mmCIF file of C-alpha atoms and ligand atoms in Angstrom:
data_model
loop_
_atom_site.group_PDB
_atom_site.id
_atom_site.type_symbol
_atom_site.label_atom_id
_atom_site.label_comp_id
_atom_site.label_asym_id
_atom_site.label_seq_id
_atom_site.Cartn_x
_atom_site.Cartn_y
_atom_site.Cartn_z
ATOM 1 C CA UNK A 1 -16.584 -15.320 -13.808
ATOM 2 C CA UNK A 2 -16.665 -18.814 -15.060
ATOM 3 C CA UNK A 3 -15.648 -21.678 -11.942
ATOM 4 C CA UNK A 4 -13.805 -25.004 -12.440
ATOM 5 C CA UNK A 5 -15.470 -27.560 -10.599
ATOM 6 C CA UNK A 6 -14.383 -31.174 -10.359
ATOM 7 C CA UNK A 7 -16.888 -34.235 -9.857
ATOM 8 C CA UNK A 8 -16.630 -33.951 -6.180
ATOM 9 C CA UNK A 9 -18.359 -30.833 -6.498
ATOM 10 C CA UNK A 10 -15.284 -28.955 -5.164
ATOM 11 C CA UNK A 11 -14.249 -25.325 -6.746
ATOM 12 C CA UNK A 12 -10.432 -25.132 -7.756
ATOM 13 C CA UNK A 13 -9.027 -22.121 -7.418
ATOM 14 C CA UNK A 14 -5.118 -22.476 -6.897
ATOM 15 C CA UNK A 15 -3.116 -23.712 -8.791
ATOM 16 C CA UNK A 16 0.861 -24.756 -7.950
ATOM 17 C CA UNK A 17 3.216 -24.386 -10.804
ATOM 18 C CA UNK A 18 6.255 -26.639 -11.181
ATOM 19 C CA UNK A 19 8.859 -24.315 -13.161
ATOM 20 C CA UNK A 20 11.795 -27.000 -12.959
ATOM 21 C CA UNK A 21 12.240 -30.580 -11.709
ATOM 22 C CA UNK A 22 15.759 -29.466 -10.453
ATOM 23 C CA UNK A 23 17.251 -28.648 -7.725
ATOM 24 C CA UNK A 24 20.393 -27.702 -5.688
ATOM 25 C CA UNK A 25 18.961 -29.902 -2.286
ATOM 26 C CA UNK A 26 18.493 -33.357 -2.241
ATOM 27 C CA UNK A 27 16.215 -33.703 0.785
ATOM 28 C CA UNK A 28 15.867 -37.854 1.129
ATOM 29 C CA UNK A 29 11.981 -37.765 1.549
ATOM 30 C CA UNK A 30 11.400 -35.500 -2.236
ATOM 31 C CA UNK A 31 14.545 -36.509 -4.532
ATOM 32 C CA UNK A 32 16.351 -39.836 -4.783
ATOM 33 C CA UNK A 33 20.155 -39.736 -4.205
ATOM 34 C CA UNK A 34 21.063 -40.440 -7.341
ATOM 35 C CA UNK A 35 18.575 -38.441 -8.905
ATOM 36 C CA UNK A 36 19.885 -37.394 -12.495
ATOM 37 C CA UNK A 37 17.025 -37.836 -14.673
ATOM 38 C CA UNK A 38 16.265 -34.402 -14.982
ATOM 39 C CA UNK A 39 13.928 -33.403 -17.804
ATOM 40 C CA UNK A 40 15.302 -31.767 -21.308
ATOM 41 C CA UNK A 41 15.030 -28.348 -21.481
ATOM 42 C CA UNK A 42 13.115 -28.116 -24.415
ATOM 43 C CA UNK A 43 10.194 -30.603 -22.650
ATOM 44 C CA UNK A 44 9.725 -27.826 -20.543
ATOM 45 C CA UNK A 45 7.427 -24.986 -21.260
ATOM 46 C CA UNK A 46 8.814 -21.719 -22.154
ATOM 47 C CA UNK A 47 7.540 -18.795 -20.124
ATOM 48 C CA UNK A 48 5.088 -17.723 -23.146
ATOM 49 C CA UNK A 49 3.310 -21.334 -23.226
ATOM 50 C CA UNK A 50 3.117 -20.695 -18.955
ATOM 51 C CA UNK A 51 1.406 -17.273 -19.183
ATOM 52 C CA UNK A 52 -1.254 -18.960 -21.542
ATOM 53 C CA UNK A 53 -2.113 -21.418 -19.653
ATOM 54 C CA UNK A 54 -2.108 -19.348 -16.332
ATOM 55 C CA UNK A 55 -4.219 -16.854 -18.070
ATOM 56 C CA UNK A 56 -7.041 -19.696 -19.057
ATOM 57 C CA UNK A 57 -6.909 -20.577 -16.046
ATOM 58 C CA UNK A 58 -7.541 -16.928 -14.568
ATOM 59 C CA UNK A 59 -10.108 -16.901 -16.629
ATOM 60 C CA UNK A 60 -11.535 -20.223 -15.467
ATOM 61 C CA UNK A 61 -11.991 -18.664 -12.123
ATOM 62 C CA UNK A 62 -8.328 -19.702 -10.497
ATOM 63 C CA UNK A 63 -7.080 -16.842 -8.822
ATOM 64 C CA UNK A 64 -4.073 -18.166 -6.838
ATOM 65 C CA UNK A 65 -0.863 -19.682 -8.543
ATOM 66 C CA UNK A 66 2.086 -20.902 -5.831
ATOM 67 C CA UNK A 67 5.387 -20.833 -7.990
ATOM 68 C CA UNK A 68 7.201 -24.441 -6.881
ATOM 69 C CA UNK A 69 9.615 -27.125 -8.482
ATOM 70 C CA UNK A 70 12.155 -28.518 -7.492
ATOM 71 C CA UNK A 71 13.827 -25.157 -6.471
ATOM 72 C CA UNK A 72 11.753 -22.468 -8.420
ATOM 73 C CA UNK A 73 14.515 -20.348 -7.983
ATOM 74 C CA UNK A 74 17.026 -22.367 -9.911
ATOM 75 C CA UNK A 75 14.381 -21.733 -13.374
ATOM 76 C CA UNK A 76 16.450 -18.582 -14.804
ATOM 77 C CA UNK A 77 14.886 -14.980 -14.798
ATOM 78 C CA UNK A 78 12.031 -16.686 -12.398
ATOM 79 C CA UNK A 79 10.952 -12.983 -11.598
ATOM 80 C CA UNK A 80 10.037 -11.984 -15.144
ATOM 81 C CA UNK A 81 8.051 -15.122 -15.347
ATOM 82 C CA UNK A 82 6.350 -13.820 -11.594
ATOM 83 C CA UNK A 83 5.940 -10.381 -12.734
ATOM 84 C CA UNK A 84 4.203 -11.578 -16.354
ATOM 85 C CA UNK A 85 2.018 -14.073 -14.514
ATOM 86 C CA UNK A 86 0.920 -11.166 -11.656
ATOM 87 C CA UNK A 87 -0.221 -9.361 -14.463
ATOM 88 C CA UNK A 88 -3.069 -11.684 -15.366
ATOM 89 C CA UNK A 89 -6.610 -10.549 -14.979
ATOM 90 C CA UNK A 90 -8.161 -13.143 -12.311
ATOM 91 C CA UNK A 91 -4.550 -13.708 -10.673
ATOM 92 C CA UNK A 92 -4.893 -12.106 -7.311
ATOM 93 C CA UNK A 93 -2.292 -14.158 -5.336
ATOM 94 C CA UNK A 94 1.172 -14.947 -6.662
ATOM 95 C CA UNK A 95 3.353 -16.532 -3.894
ATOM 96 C CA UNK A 96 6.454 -19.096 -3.899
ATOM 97 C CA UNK A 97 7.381 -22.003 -2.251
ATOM 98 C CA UNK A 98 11.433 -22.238 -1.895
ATOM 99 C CA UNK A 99 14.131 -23.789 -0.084
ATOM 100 C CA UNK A 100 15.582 -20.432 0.007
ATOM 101 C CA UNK A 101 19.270 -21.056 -0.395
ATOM 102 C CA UNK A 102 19.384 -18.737 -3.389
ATOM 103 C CA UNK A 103 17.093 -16.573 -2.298
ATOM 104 C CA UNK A 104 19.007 -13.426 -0.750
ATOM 105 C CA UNK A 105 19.921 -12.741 -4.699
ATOM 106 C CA UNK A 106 16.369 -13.008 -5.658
ATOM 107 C CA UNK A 107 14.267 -11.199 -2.582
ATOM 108 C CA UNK A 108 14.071 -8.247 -4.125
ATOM 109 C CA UNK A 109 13.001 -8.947 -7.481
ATOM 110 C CA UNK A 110 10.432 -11.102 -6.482
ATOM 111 C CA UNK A 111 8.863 -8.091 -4.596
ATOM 112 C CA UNK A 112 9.025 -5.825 -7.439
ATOM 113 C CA UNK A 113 7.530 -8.356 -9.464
ATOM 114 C CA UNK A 114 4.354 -9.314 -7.758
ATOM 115 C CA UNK A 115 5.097 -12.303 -5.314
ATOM 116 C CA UNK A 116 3.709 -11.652 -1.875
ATOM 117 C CA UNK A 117 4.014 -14.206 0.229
ATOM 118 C CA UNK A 118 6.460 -17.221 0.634
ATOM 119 C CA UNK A 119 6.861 -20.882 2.060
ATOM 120 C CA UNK A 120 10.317 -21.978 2.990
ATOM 121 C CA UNK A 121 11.326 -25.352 3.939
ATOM 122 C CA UNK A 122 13.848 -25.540 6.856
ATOM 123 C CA UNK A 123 13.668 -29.098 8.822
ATOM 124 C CA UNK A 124 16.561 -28.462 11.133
ATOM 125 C CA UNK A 125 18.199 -25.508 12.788
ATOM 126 C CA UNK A 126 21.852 -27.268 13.344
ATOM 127 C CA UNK A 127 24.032 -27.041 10.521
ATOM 128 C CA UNK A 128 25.317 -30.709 10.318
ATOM 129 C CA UNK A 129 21.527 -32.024 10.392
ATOM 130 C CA UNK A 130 20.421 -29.748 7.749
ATOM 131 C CA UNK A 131 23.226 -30.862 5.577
ATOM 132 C CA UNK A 132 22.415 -34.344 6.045
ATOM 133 C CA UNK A 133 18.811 -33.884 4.915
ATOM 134 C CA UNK A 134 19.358 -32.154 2.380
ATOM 135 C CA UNK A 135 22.272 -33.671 1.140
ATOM 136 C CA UNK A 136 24.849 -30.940 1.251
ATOM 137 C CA UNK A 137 22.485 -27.937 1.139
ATOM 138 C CA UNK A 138 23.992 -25.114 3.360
ATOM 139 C CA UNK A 139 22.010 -23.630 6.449
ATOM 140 C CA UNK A 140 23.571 -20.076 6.909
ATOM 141 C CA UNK A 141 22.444 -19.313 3.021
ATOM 142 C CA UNK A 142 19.055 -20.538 4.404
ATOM 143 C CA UNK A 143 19.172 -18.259 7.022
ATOM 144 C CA UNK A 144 20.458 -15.220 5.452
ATOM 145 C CA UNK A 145 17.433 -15.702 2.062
ATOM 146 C CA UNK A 146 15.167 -15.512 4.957
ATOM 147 C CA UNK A 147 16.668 -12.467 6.467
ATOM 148 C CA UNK A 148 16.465 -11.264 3.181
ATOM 149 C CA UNK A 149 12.937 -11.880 2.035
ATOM 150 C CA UNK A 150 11.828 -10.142 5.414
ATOM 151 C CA UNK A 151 14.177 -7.309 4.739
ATOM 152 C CA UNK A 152 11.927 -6.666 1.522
ATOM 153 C CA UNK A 153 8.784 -7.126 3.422
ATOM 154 C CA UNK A 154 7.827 -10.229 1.289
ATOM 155 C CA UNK A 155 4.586 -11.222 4.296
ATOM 156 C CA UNK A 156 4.077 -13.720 5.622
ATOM 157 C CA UNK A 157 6.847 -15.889 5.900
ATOM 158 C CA UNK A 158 5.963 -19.287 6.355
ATOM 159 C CA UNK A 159 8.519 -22.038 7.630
ATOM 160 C CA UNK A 160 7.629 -25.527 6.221
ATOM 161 C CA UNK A 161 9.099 -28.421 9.103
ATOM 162 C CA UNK A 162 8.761 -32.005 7.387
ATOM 163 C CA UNK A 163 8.734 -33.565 10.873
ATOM 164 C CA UNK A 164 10.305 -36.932 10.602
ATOM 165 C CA UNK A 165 10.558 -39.669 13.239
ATOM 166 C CA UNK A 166 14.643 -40.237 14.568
ATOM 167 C CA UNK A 167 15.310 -37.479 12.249
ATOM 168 C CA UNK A 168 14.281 -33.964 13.659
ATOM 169 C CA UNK A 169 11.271 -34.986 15.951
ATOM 170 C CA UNK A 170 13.846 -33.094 18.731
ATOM 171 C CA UNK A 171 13.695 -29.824 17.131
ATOM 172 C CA UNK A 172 10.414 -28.790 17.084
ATOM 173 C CA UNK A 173 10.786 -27.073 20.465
ATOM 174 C CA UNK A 174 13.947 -25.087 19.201
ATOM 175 C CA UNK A 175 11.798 -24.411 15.345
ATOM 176 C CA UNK A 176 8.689 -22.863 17.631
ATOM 177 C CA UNK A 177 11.476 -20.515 19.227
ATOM 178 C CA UNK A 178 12.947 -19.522 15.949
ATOM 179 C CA UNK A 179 9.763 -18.577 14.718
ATOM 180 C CA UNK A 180 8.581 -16.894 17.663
ATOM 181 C CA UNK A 181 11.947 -14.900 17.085
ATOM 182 C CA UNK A 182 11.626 -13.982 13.691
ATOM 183 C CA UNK A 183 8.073 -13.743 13.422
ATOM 184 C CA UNK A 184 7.754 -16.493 11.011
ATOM 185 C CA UNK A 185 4.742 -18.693 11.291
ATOM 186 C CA UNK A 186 5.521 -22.913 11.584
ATOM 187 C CA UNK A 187 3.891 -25.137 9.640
ATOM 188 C CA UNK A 188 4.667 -28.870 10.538
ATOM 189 C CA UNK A 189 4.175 -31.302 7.546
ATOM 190 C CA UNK A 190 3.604 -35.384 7.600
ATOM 191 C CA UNK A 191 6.120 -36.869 5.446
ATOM 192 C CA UNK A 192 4.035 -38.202 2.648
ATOM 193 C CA UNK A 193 5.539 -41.700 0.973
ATOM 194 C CA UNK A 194 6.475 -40.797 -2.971
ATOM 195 C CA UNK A 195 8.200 -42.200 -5.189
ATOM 196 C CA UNK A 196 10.873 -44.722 -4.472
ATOM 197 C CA UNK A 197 11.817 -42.962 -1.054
ATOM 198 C CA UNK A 198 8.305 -43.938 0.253
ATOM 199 C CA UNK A 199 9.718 -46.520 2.587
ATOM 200 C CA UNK A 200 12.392 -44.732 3.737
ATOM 201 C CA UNK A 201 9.670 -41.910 4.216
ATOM 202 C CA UNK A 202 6.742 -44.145 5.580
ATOM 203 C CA UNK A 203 9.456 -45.291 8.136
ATOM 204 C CA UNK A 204 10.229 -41.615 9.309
ATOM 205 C CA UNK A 205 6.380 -40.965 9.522
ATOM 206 C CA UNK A 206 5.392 -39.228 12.453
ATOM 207 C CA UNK A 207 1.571 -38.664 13.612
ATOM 208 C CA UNK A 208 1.192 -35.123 13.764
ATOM 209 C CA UNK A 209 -1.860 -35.364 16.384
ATOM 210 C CA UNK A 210 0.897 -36.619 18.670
ATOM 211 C CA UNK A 211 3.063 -33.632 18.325
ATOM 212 C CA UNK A 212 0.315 -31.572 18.990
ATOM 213 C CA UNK A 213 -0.566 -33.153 21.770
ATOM 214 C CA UNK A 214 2.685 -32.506 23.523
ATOM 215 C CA UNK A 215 2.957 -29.157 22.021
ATOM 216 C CA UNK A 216 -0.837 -28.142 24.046
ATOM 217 C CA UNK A 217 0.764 -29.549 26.860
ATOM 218 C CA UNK A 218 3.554 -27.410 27.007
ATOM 219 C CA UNK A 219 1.204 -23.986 25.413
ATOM 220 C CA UNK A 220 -1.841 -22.677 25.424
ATOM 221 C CA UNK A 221 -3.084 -23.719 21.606
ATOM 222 C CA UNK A 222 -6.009 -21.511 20.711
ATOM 223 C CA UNK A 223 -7.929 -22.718 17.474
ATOM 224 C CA UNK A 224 -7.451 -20.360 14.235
ATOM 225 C CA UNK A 225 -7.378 -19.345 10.947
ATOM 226 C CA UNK A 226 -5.100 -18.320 8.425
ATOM 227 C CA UNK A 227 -5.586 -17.275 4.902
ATOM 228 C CA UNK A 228 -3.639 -18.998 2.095
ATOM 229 C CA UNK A 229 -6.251 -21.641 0.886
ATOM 230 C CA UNK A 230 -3.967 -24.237 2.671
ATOM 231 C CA UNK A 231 -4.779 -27.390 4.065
ATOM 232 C CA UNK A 232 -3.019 -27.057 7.339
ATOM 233 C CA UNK A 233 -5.492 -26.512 10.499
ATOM 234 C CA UNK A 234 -3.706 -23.450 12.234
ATOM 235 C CA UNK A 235 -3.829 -22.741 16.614
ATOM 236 C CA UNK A 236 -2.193 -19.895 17.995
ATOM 237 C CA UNK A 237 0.353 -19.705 20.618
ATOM 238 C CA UNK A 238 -1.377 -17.729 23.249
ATOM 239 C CA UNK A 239 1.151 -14.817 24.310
ATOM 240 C CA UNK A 240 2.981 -14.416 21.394
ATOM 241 C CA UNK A 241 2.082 -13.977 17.473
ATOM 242 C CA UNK A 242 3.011 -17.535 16.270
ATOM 243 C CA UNK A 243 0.711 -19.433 14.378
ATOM 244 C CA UNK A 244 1.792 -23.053 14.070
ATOM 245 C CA UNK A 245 -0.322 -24.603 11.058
ATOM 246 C CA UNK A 246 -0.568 -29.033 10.839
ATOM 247 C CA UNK A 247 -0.467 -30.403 7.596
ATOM 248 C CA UNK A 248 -1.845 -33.593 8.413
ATOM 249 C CA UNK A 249 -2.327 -35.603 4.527
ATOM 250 C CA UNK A 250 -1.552 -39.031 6.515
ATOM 251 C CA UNK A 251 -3.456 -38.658 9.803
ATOM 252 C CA UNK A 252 -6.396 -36.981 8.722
ATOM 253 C CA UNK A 253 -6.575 -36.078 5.388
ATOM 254 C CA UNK A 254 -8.093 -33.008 3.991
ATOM 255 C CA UNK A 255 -9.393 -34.597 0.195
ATOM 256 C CA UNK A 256 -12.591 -32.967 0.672
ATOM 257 C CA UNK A 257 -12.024 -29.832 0.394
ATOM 258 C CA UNK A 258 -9.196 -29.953 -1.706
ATOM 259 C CA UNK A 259 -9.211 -26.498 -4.354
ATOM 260 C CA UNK A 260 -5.986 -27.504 -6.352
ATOM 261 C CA UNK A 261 -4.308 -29.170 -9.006
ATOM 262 C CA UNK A 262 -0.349 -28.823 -9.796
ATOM 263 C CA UNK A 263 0.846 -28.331 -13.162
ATOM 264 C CA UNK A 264 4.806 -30.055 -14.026
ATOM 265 C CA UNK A 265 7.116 -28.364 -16.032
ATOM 266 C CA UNK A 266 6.525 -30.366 -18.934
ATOM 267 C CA UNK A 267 3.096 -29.006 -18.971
ATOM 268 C CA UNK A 268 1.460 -31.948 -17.597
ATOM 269 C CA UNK A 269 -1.764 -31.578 -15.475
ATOM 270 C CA UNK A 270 -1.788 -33.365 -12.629
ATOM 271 C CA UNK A 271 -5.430 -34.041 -10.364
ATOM 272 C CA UNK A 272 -3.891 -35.114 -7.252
ATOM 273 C CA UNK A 273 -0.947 -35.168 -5.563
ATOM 274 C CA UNK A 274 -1.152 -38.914 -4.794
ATOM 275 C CA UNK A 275 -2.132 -39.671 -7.756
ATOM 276 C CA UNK A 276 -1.716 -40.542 -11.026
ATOM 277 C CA UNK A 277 -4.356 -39.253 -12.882
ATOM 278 C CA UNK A 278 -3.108 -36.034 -15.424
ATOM 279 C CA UNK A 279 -3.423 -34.688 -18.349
ATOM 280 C CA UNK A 280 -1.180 -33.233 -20.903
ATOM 281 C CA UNK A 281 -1.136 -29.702 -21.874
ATOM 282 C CA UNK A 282 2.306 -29.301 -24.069
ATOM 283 C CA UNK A 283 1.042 -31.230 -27.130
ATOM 284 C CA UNK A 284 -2.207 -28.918 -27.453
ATOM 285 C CA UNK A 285 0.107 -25.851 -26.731
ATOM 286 C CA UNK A 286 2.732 -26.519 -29.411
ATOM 287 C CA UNK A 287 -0.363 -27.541 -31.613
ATOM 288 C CA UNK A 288 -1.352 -24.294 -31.735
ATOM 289 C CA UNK A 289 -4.704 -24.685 -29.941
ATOM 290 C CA UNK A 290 -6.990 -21.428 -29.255
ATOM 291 C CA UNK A 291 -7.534 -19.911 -26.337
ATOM 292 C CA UNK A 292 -10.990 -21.242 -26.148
ATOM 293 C CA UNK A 293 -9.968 -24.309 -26.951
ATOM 294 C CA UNK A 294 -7.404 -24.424 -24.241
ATOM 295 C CA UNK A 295 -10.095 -23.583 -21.680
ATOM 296 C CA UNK A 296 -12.111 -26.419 -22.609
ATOM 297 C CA UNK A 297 -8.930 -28.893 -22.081
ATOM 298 C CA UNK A 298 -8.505 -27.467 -18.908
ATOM 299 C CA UNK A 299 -12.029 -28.101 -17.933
ATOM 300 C CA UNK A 300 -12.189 -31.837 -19.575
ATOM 301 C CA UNK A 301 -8.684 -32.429 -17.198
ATOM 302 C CA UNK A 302 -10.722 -31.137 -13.407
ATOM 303 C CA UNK A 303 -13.413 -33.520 -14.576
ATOM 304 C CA UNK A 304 -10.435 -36.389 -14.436
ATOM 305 C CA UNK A 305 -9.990 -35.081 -10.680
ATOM 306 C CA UNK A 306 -9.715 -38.316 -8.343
ATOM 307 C CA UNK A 307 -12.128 -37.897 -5.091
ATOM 308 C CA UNK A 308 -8.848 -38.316 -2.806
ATOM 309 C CA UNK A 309 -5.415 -39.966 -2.457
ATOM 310 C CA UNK A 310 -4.758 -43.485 -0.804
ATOM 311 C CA UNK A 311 -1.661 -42.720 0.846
ATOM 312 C CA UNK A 312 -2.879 -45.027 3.842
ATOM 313 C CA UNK A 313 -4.367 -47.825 2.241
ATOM 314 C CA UNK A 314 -1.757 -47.827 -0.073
ATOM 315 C CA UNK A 315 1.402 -46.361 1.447
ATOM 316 C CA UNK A 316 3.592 -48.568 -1.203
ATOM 317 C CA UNK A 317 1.935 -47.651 -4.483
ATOM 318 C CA UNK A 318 4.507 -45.766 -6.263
ATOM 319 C CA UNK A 319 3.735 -42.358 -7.233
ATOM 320 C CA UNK A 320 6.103 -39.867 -8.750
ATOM 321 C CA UNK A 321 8.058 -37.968 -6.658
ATOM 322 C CA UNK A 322 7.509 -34.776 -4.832
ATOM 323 C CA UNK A 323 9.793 -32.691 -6.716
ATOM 324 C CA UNK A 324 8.115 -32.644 -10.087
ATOM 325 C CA UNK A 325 5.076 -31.282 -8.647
ATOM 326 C CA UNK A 326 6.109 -29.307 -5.942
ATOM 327 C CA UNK A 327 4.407 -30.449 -3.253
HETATM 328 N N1 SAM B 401 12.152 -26.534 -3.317
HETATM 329 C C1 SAM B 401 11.008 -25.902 -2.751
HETATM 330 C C2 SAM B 401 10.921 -26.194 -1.267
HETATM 331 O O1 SAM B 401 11.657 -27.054 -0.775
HETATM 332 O O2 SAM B 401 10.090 -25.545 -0.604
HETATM 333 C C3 SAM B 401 9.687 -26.215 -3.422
HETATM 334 C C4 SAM B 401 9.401 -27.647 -3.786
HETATM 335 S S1 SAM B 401 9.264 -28.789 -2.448
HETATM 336 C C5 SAM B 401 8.864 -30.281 -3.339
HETATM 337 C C6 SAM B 401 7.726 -28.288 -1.693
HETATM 338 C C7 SAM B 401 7.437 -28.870 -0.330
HETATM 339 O O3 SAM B 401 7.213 -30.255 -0.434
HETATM 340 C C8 SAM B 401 8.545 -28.666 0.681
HETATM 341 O O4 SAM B 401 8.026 -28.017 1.830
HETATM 342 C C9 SAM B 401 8.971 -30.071 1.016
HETATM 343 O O5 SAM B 401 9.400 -30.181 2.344
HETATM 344 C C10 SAM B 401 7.700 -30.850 0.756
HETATM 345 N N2 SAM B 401 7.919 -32.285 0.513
HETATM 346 C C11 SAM B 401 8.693 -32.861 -0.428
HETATM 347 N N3 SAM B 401 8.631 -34.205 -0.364
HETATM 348 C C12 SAM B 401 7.771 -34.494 0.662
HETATM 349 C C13 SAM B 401 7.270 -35.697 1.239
HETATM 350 N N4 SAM B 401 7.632 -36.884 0.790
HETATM 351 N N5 SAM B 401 6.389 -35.584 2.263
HETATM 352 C C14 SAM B 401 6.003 -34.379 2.746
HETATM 353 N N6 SAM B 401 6.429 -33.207 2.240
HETATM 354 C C15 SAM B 401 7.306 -33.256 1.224
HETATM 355 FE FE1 SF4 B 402 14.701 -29.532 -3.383
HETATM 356 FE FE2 SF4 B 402 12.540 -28.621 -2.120
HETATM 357 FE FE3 SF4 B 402 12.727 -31.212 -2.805
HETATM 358 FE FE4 SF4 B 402 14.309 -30.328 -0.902
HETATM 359 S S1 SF4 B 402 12.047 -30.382 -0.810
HETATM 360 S S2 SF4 B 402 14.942 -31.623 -2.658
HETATM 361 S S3 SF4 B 402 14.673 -28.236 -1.525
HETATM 362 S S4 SF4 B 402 12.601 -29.512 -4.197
#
């Protein structure tokens, strides 16, 4: 099996897929208010031009595709798409990262198609905060897509917490009891400053090795592992199954090992999340380029890969926001 590696000698092997730039939240650290600049349908790739470029890059050795956006589930028929790109020889992980509000319509079909696995992102447990975060997004349809995807046996189901200074730093307590409840595992996320709501975001940053520190105060952390490919360093509770996982870009960032690159909607490759450096697939697709040929654009884009993102030394450098990648 061929292998895509970058100039930093690192082997990528997932790959997140943006499948729309919209979405029905509006959470202030990913989208700006007054965010309307959504791009044109026909910028965006049609499900045929995805499945050829997931399949080169099966057959470039990436075996693991995360299905993001915006809200993936707001792309139309999104479980044909899943259950085409499952298919794929060298695909052997299909999973989706979703906000969820849609998602006790769409459970089931994602199943049946292939998906495994999912990320959800819940910051707050009370109704009135969550609204306010997400700028009118609705908890108890949250709630019941998650009741839903566990229903179907979609496993595991990871929580995503952006934990924000002022804003939800109170919760975390009440999000490790949820998912000690419901058997979800917590992953706590720095807020990372893109696009134009990097101040507000660099503003609501909180140090995750703090919150750790007063979480191993209050449990018994024991060190693990978890598999997914992630960059979050995972403990477990002792006593109970939770795993809480710290995605820690800010604090102590995980460059170095990093397996991924993200591909937008409108086909565009891009090396690093805090980056600009990318590459654009759409006009060789709609030029009719061959399969090989596709393959070798895919390898001349890793060898653009940046060695790591300057979030800290450059907290105000605008990047684009977090919504046409997908995190
Ligand atoms: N709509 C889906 C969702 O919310 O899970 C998928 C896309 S969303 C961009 C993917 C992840 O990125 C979410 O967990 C979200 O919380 C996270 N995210 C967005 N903007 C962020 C930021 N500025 N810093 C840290 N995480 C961010
Ligand atoms: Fe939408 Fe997800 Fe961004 Fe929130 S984090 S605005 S749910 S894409």
């Amino acid at each position: 099996m061929a292998k895509l590696i970058d100039p930093f000698n690192r082997s990528i092997e997932y790959l997140r897929l943006s499948v729309t730039d919209r979405c029905d939240f509006r959470c202030s650290y990913c989208m700006p208010k007054s965010f309307k600049d959504f791009a044109e349908p026909e910028h965006w790739l049609s499900f045929d031009e995805i499945e050829r470029v997931i399949k080169a890059f099966g057959a470039l050795g990436v075996s693991r595709i995360r299905l993001t956006g915006g809200e993936p589930l707001v792309r139309r028929n999104l479980s044909d798409l899943a259950a085409r790109l499952a298919r794929l020889p060298g695909i052997e992980d299909l999973s989706l990262s979703t906000n969820a509000s849609q998602l006790t319509r769409h459970a089931e079909a994602l199943k049946q198609a292939g998906v495994r696995r999912i990320n959800v992102s819940l910051d707050s447990l009370r109704p009135e905060r969550f609204r306010a975060i997400t700028q009118n997004g609705r908890l108890d349809k949250v709630l019941d897509g998650l009741r839903a995807a566990k229903a179907v046996g979609l496993a595991p189901i990871k929580i995503n917490m952006v934990a924000m200074k002022g804003v939800n730093d109170d919760e975390i307590d009440d999000m490790v009891a949820f998912c000690v409840a419901q058997g979800y595992t917590l992953r706590l996320i720095e807020t990372m400053p893109m696009g134009s709501s990097g101040l507000e975001a660099s503003q609501q940053y909180l140090d995750l090795r703090e919150v750790r520190e007063t979480l191993g105060r209050r449990y018994d952390l024991i060190p693990t592992v978890m598999s997914g490919g992630g960059p979050a360093r995972y403990v477990r509770v002792k006593g109970t199954d939770l795993r809480i996982g710290f995605i820690t870009p800010i604090s102590q960032h995980f460059c170095a090992t990093c397996n991924r690159v993200r591909l937008s909607v409108d086909g565009t490759l891009y090396l690093c999340l805090g980056q600009d450096h990318h590459f654009e697939l759409r006009p060789l697709l709609r030029r009719g380029i061959s399969d090989e040929g596709l393959q070798q654009a895919i390898i001349e884009a890793i060898s653009l890969k940046p060695e790591q993102h300057e979030f800290q030394d450059k907290p105000e450098q605008v990047v684009r926001f977090m919504s046409m990648t997908g995190g």
